[in-house]
Short mmCIF file of C-alpha atoms and ligand atoms in Angstrom, two decimals:
data_model
loop_
_atom_site.label_atom_id
_atom_site.label_comp_id
_atom_site.label_asym_id
_atom_site.label_seq_id
_atom_site.Cartn_x
_atom_site.Cartn_y
_atom_site.Cartn_z
CA MET A 1 0.94 -4.37 -2.64
CA PHE A 2 3.76 -5.24 -0.96
CA ASN A 3 3.83 -9.17 -0.80
CA LEU A 4 6.52 -11.22 -2.00
CA ARG A 5 5.76 -14.21 0.01
CA GLY A 6 6.29 -17.59 -2.04
CA LYS A 7 7.95 -15.43 -4.91
CA LYS A 8 11.31 -17.06 -5.89
CA ALA A 9 14.40 -14.98 -6.89
CA ILE A 10 17.92 -15.10 -8.18
CA ILE A 11 20.47 -12.57 -6.95
CA THR A 12 23.76 -12.62 -8.14
CA GLY A 13 26.77 -11.16 -5.92
CA GLY A 14 24.57 -12.14 -2.97
CA ALA A 15 27.81 -13.53 -0.92
CA GLN A 16 28.52 -9.99 0.78
CA GLY A 17 27.68 -6.44 0.40
CA LEU A 18 24.94 -5.00 -0.78
CA GLY A 19 23.47 -7.94 -2.64
CA PHE A 20 24.22 -10.18 0.74
CA SER A 21 21.98 -7.40 2.42
CA MET A 22 19.14 -7.55 -0.39
CA VAL A 23 19.23 -11.82 0.16
CA GLU A 24 18.41 -10.94 3.83
CA ALA A 25 15.96 -8.58 3.15
CA PHE A 26 13.95 -11.03 0.46
CA HIS A 27 14.48 -14.05 2.90
CA GLN A 28 12.73 -11.87 5.59
CA ALA A 29 9.86 -11.24 3.08
CA GLY A 30 9.15 -14.82 2.63
CA VAL A 31 10.85 -15.04 -0.81
CA GLU A 32 13.26 -18.34 -1.74
CA VAL A 33 16.47 -17.02 -3.08
CA ALA A 34 19.13 -18.62 -5.41
CA VAL A 35 22.56 -16.61 -5.21
CA ILE A 36 25.16 -16.66 -7.59
CA ASP A 37 28.41 -15.60 -6.55
CA ILE A 38 32.14 -16.53 -7.62
CA SER A 39 32.98 -16.07 -3.64
CA ASP A 40 33.30 -19.74 -1.50
CA ASN A 41 31.06 -18.04 1.00
CA VAL A 42 28.15 -18.89 -1.33
CA GLU A 43 28.65 -22.51 -0.40
CA SER A 44 27.49 -21.96 3.29
CA LEU A 45 25.07 -19.21 2.82
CA ALA A 46 21.94 -21.26 3.25
CA ALA A 47 23.04 -22.27 6.56
CA LYS A 48 22.83 -18.55 7.76
CA PHE A 49 19.01 -18.67 6.95
CA ASN A 50 16.36 -20.52 9.07
CA GLU A 51 14.80 -22.71 5.88
CA LYS A 52 11.55 -23.02 7.38
CA ALA A 53 10.69 -19.51 6.56
CA ALA A 54 12.05 -19.76 2.64
CA LYS A 55 14.90 -21.40 1.30
CA VAL A 56 18.22 -19.85 0.22
CA HIS A 57 20.56 -21.40 -1.88
CA GLY A 58 23.87 -20.76 -2.79
CA VAL A 59 25.33 -21.34 -6.56
CA LYS A 60 29.22 -21.12 -7.58
CA GLY A 61 29.86 -19.46 -10.51
CA ASN A 62 31.90 -17.39 -12.38
CA LEU A 63 29.88 -14.69 -14.59
CA LEU A 64 33.04 -13.50 -16.56
CA ASP A 65 32.72 -17.13 -17.89
CA MET A 66 30.04 -17.67 -20.34
CA ASP A 67 29.73 -21.50 -19.79
CA SER A 68 29.95 -21.00 -16.25
CA LEU A 69 27.32 -18.14 -15.86
CA GLN A 70 24.90 -20.29 -18.53
CA GLN A 71 25.19 -23.39 -16.11
CA SER A 72 24.91 -21.49 -12.68
CA PHE A 73 21.75 -20.09 -14.32
CA GLN A 74 20.58 -23.69 -15.13
CA GLU A 75 21.52 -24.90 -11.35
CA ALA A 76 19.82 -21.86 -9.77
CA LEU A 77 16.50 -22.44 -11.76
CA GLU A 78 16.67 -26.17 -10.59
CA LYS A 79 16.87 -24.94 -7.27
CA LEU A 80 14.04 -23.01 -7.76
CA GLU A 81 11.92 -25.71 -9.12
CA GLY A 82 12.05 -23.98 -12.77
CA LYS A 83 10.22 -20.50 -11.86
CA VAL A 84 11.95 -17.46 -11.00
CA ASP A 85 10.03 -14.06 -10.59
CA ILE A 86 12.80 -11.53 -9.52
CA LEU A 87 16.39 -11.28 -11.16
CA ILE A 88 18.49 -9.00 -9.18
CA ASN A 89 21.81 -8.43 -10.72
CA SER A 90 23.98 -7.05 -8.08
CA ALA A 91 27.36 -8.74 -8.98
CA GLY A 92 30.11 -6.12 -10.01
CA LEU A 93 33.86 -4.97 -10.12
CA ILE A 94 35.34 -1.55 -9.51
CA LYS A 95 38.85 -0.73 -9.94
CA ARG A 96 40.01 3.06 -9.23
CA GLU A 97 42.90 4.08 -11.50
CA PRO A 98 43.77 7.14 -14.11
CA ALA A 99 42.17 6.26 -17.58
CA PHE A 100 46.10 6.06 -18.80
CA ASP A 101 46.70 3.12 -16.32
CA VAL A 102 43.76 1.13 -17.09
CA SER A 103 44.92 -1.71 -19.00
CA LEU A 104 42.47 -3.45 -21.22
CA GLU A 105 42.02 -6.70 -19.65
CA THR A 106 40.86 -4.55 -16.66
CA TRP A 107 38.57 -3.06 -18.86
CA HIS A 108 37.23 -6.10 -20.54
CA ARG A 109 36.70 -7.83 -16.94
CA ILE A 110 34.52 -4.84 -15.78
CA LEU A 111 32.45 -4.02 -18.89
CA GLY A 112 32.28 -7.94 -18.86
CA LEU A 113 30.91 -8.44 -15.20
CA ASN A 114 28.86 -5.11 -14.92
CA VAL A 115 27.47 -5.67 -18.52
CA THR A 116 27.57 -8.27 -20.74
CA ALA A 117 26.98 -10.79 -17.65
CA VAL A 118 23.85 -8.51 -16.51
CA PHE A 119 22.30 -8.64 -20.17
CA GLU A 120 23.19 -12.53 -20.73
CA LEU A 121 21.31 -13.24 -17.36
CA SER A 122 18.56 -10.68 -17.99
CA ARG A 123 17.66 -12.69 -21.46
CA LEU A 124 17.33 -15.83 -19.87
CA ALA A 125 15.84 -14.80 -16.67
CA ALA A 126 13.36 -12.98 -19.08
CA ALA A 127 12.98 -16.16 -21.57
CA GLU A 128 10.98 -17.64 -18.38
CA MET A 129 9.48 -14.93 -17.23
CA LYS A 130 8.08 -14.48 -20.61
CA LYS A 131 6.29 -17.84 -20.20
CA GLN A 132 4.30 -17.06 -17.10
CA GLY A 133 3.66 -13.50 -17.70
CA SER A 134 5.16 -11.40 -15.18
CA GLY A 135 8.65 -10.76 -14.03
CA LYS A 136 10.92 -8.45 -12.01
CA ILE A 137 14.80 -7.33 -13.23
CA ILE A 138 16.64 -5.35 -11.21
CA ASN A 139 19.90 -4.19 -12.05
CA MET A 140 22.58 -2.27 -10.17
CA GLY A 141 23.49 0.92 -11.52
CA SER A 142 25.14 4.05 -9.43
CA ILE A 143 25.14 7.92 -9.50
CA VAL A 144 27.68 6.89 -12.26
CA SER A 145 25.26 5.87 -14.22
CA VAL A 146 24.70 9.49 -14.44
CA LEU A 147 27.59 11.60 -13.46
CA GLY A 148 31.13 10.86 -14.87
CA GLY A 149 32.92 9.50 -11.89
CA TYR A 150 36.66 10.33 -11.11
CA ASN A 151 39.39 7.84 -11.36
CA ALA A 152 37.18 4.78 -12.61
CA VAL A 153 36.57 5.30 -16.13
CA ALA A 154 35.88 1.60 -16.97
CA TYR A 155 33.15 1.44 -13.79
CA SER A 156 31.31 4.93 -14.99
CA THR A 157 31.14 3.48 -18.67
CA SER A 158 29.54 0.13 -17.28
CA LYS A 159 27.01 1.81 -15.10
CA GLY A 160 26.26 4.47 -17.90
CA ALA A 161 25.49 1.29 -19.98
CA ILE A 162 23.53 -0.38 -17.09
CA LEU A 163 21.03 2.64 -17.44
CA GLN A 164 20.87 2.24 -21.20
CA LEU A 165 20.55 -1.44 -21.38
CA THR A 166 17.53 -1.11 -18.59
CA LYS A 167 15.84 1.23 -20.56
CA SER A 168 16.21 -1.12 -23.74
CA LEU A 169 14.82 -4.32 -22.33
CA SER A 170 12.22 -2.50 -20.46
CA ASN A 171 11.10 -1.08 -23.97
CA GLU A 172 11.02 -4.86 -25.35
CA TRP A 173 9.36 -6.55 -22.21
CA ALA A 174 6.96 -4.08 -20.62
CA ALA A 175 4.62 -5.82 -22.97
CA TYR A 176 5.18 -9.30 -21.22
CA GLY A 177 4.49 -7.99 -18.27
CA ILE A 178 8.18 -7.47 -16.78
CA GLN A 179 9.25 -4.72 -15.38
CA VAL A 180 13.28 -3.64 -15.81
CA ASN A 181 14.57 -1.06 -13.50
CA ALA A 182 17.74 -0.10 -12.28
CA ILE A 183 18.72 1.22 -8.64
CA ALA A 184 21.65 3.97 -8.21
CA PRO A 185 23.45 3.54 -5.01
CA GLY A 186 25.39 6.72 -3.82
CA TYR A 187 28.47 6.45 -1.50
CA MET A 188 27.53 3.12 0.22
CA LEU A 189 29.47 1.81 3.55
CA THR A 190 30.61 -1.40 2.09
CA THR A 191 34.06 -2.93 1.21
CA MET A 192 34.01 -1.63 -2.51
CA ASN A 193 34.49 1.81 -0.72
CA THR A 194 36.94 1.04 1.53
CA ASP A 195 39.85 2.95 0.16
CA LEU A 196 37.42 5.93 -0.52
CA MET A 197 36.26 6.23 3.41
CA ASN A 198 39.99 5.52 4.26
CA ASP A 199 41.21 8.24 2.12
CA PRO A 200 42.07 11.65 4.29
CA VAL A 201 41.59 13.79 1.43
CA ARG A 202 38.47 12.48 -0.68
CA ALA A 203 36.48 10.97 2.44
CA PRO A 204 35.81 14.62 3.66
CA GLN A 205 35.01 15.89 0.12
CA VAL A 206 32.58 12.72 -0.54
CA GLU A 207 30.73 13.64 2.75
CA ALA A 208 30.48 17.56 2.16
CA ARG A 209 28.52 16.37 -1.44
CA ILE A 210 25.53 13.90 0.60
CA PRO A 211 22.60 16.19 1.49
CA ALA A 212 21.65 13.71 3.97
CA LYS A 213 24.92 14.16 5.60
CA ARG A 214 25.72 10.48 5.98
CA TRP A 215 27.01 7.61 3.98
CA GLY A 216 24.69 4.95 2.60
CA THR A 217 23.95 1.41 4.47
CA PRO A 218 23.12 -1.77 2.68
CA GLU A 219 19.67 -1.68 4.12
CA ASP A 220 18.91 1.78 2.30
CA VAL A 221 19.53 -0.49 -0.84
CA ALA A 222 17.55 -3.37 0.13
CA GLY A 223 14.40 -1.39 1.01
CA VAL A 224 14.13 0.13 -2.72
CA ALA A 225 14.84 -3.50 -4.17
CA LEU A 226 11.88 -4.74 -1.97
CA PHE A 227 9.62 -1.87 -3.49
CA LEU A 228 11.04 -2.99 -7.34
CA ALA A 229 10.23 -6.61 -6.80
CA ALA A 230 6.59 -6.08 -5.37
CA PRO A 231 3.17 -5.49 -6.93
CA ALA A 232 3.51 -1.86 -5.94
CA SER A 233 5.92 -1.24 -8.61
CA ASP A 234 4.12 -2.95 -11.25
CA TYR A 235 3.78 0.08 -13.47
CA VAL A 236 7.37 1.56 -12.94
CA THR A 237 9.66 0.44 -15.50
CA GLY A 238 12.75 1.39 -17.40
CA THR A 239 13.78 3.88 -14.55
CA LEU A 240 16.88 4.53 -12.41
CA ILE A 241 16.19 5.02 -8.69
CA PRO A 242 18.71 6.98 -6.87
CA VAL A 243 19.67 5.39 -3.21
CA ASP A 244 22.01 8.25 -2.75
CA GLY A 245 21.21 10.57 0.03
CA GLY A 246 20.41 13.23 -2.50
CA VAL A 247 23.84 13.43 -4.29
CA LEU A 248 22.14 13.48 -7.79
CA GLY A 249 19.85 16.27 -7.02
CA ARG A 250 22.34 18.19 -5.73
N1 LIG B 1 28.98 -0.30 -2.59
C1 LIG B 1 28.74 1.11 -2.98
O1 LIG B 1 28.94 2.17 -2.83
C2 LIG B 1 27.95 0.84 -4.68
C3 LIG B 1 27.46 2.01 -5.32
C4 LIG B 1 27.15 1.84 -6.37
C5 LIG B 1 27.15 0.86 -7.18
N2 LIG B 1 27.21 -0.19 -6.31
C6 LIG B 1 27.10 -1.41 -7.36
O2 LIG B 1 26.49 -2.61 -6.47
C7 LIG B 1 26.48 -3.77 -6.68
C8 LIG B 1 26.95 -4.72 -5.19
O3 LIG B 1 27.84 -3.85 -4.83
P1 LIG B 1 28.64 -4.16 -3.24
O4 LIG B 1 29.00 -3.17 -2.71
O5 LIG B 1 28.12 -4.98 -2.95
O6 LIG B 1 29.94 -4.98 -4.21
P2 LIG B 1 30.90 -6.15 -3.55
O7 LIG B 1 32.18 -6.17 -3.93
O8 LIG B 1 30.81 -5.93 -1.92
O9 LIG B 1 30.09 -7.91 -3.93
C9 LIG B 1 30.41 -7.99 -5.27
C10 LIG B 1 29.93 -9.71 -5.37
O10 LIG B 1 30.11 -9.85 -6.76
C11 LIG B 1 30.69 -11.00 -6.47
N3 LIG B 1 31.32 -11.33 -7.77
C12 LIG B 1 32.40 -10.51 -8.12
N4 LIG B 1 33.23 -11.28 -9.69
C13 LIG B 1 32.16 -12.42 -9.63
C14 LIG B 1 32.17 -12.89 -11.05
N5 LIG B 1 32.95 -12.83 -11.97
N6 LIG B 1 31.06 -13.62 -10.94
C15 LIG B 1 30.36 -14.07 -9.82
N7 LIG B 1 30.39 -13.07 -8.53
C16 LIG B 1 31.14 -12.43 -8.40
C17 LIG B 1 32.15 -11.09 -5.32
O11 LIG B 1 32.24 -12.39 -4.79
C18 LIG B 1 31.01 -10.17 -4.37
O12 LIG B 1 30.06 -11.12 -3.82
C19 LIG B 1 27.52 -3.58 -8.03
O13 LIG B 1 26.84 -3.83 -8.99
C20 LIG B 1 28.26 -2.32 -7.69
O14 LIG B 1 28.94 -1.91 -9.04
C21 LIG B 1 27.98 -0.03 -5.21
#
C-alpha cells in the first residue's frame, strides 16, 4: 500500500526547504527523482544522494519562463527515461507587504510561479500519466488557500487558486487514473518564514494560534506527500490536506 520503490518523480523547487525534504523522503522510499529548480544548488544535488539506492537528477530551469519550463520538463522526463509517476509542484514565492505597496510586477511573478507554472507543468505531466493510466500530482497550497492571510495578498490569492486548480484538474483527470491533491502547510520552520519567526510581535501571535504548540518541520510535510504519492491514496483526489498542527481547525 505504501510501496513506492521504482517509481519516478519530478519535484520542482527541490533544491531547498520543503521541496528538498520531499526529495530526501522520496529517495529513501526508492523513488528516482528529477528536481527542477532555478537555484545553482540543483546542479550539485545528485552528489548528496546514494545513486545505488535511487537516482536523483538536477535540472536547472526558470519556471517563470515558459520556454525554460517546457525545456526543463523535457530534460527531467529524459533523465527519468520517459516515465513520470509523480509530479510535486513545490517551487513557490512569497513577498510580505501591504496590498497598497504590491507592484504589478510582483503580483505577476507570484501568480506566474505559484499558479501558471503549476498549471502548465501539471498538463505536461498528466499527458504522460494519461498514456500509462495512472499518476499522482501533488500541489503545494497553504493555510492561506482557505484563510485570507495578512500582508501577502498576491501569495494568498495564488494559494486560493491552487485549491481550485487542484479540484478542477481532479474533476477532469480522475477518470484517467490520475489523482490531483494539494497539501496545505501551516507555519513551517523554513527560510520562507525567517522574517515571521524573527518578528517579536508576530512570532508569539503565530505560536498562540497553533494547537500543536510548535511550528511544523519539513519532515511533517514529506510524510503526507509520501501518502499522496502511494497506492494507499488511490481513492483520494481533489482535496487539500492541511499539515498545520491544527490551525485550520481552530
Ligand atoms: N514554508 C512554509 O511555511 C510554507 C507554508 C505553506 C506553503 N508553503 C509552500 O510550499 C512550497 C515550498 O516552500 P518552501 O518553504 O520550501 O520555499 P523555499 O523558498 O524554501 O523554496 C522554494 C524553491 O523554489 C525555487 N524557485 C524559486 N523561484 C523559482 C523559479 N522561477 N523557477 C524554478 N524554481 C524556483 C527556489 O530556488 C527554492 O529552491 C511553496 O509553494 C510554498 O508556497 C510553504
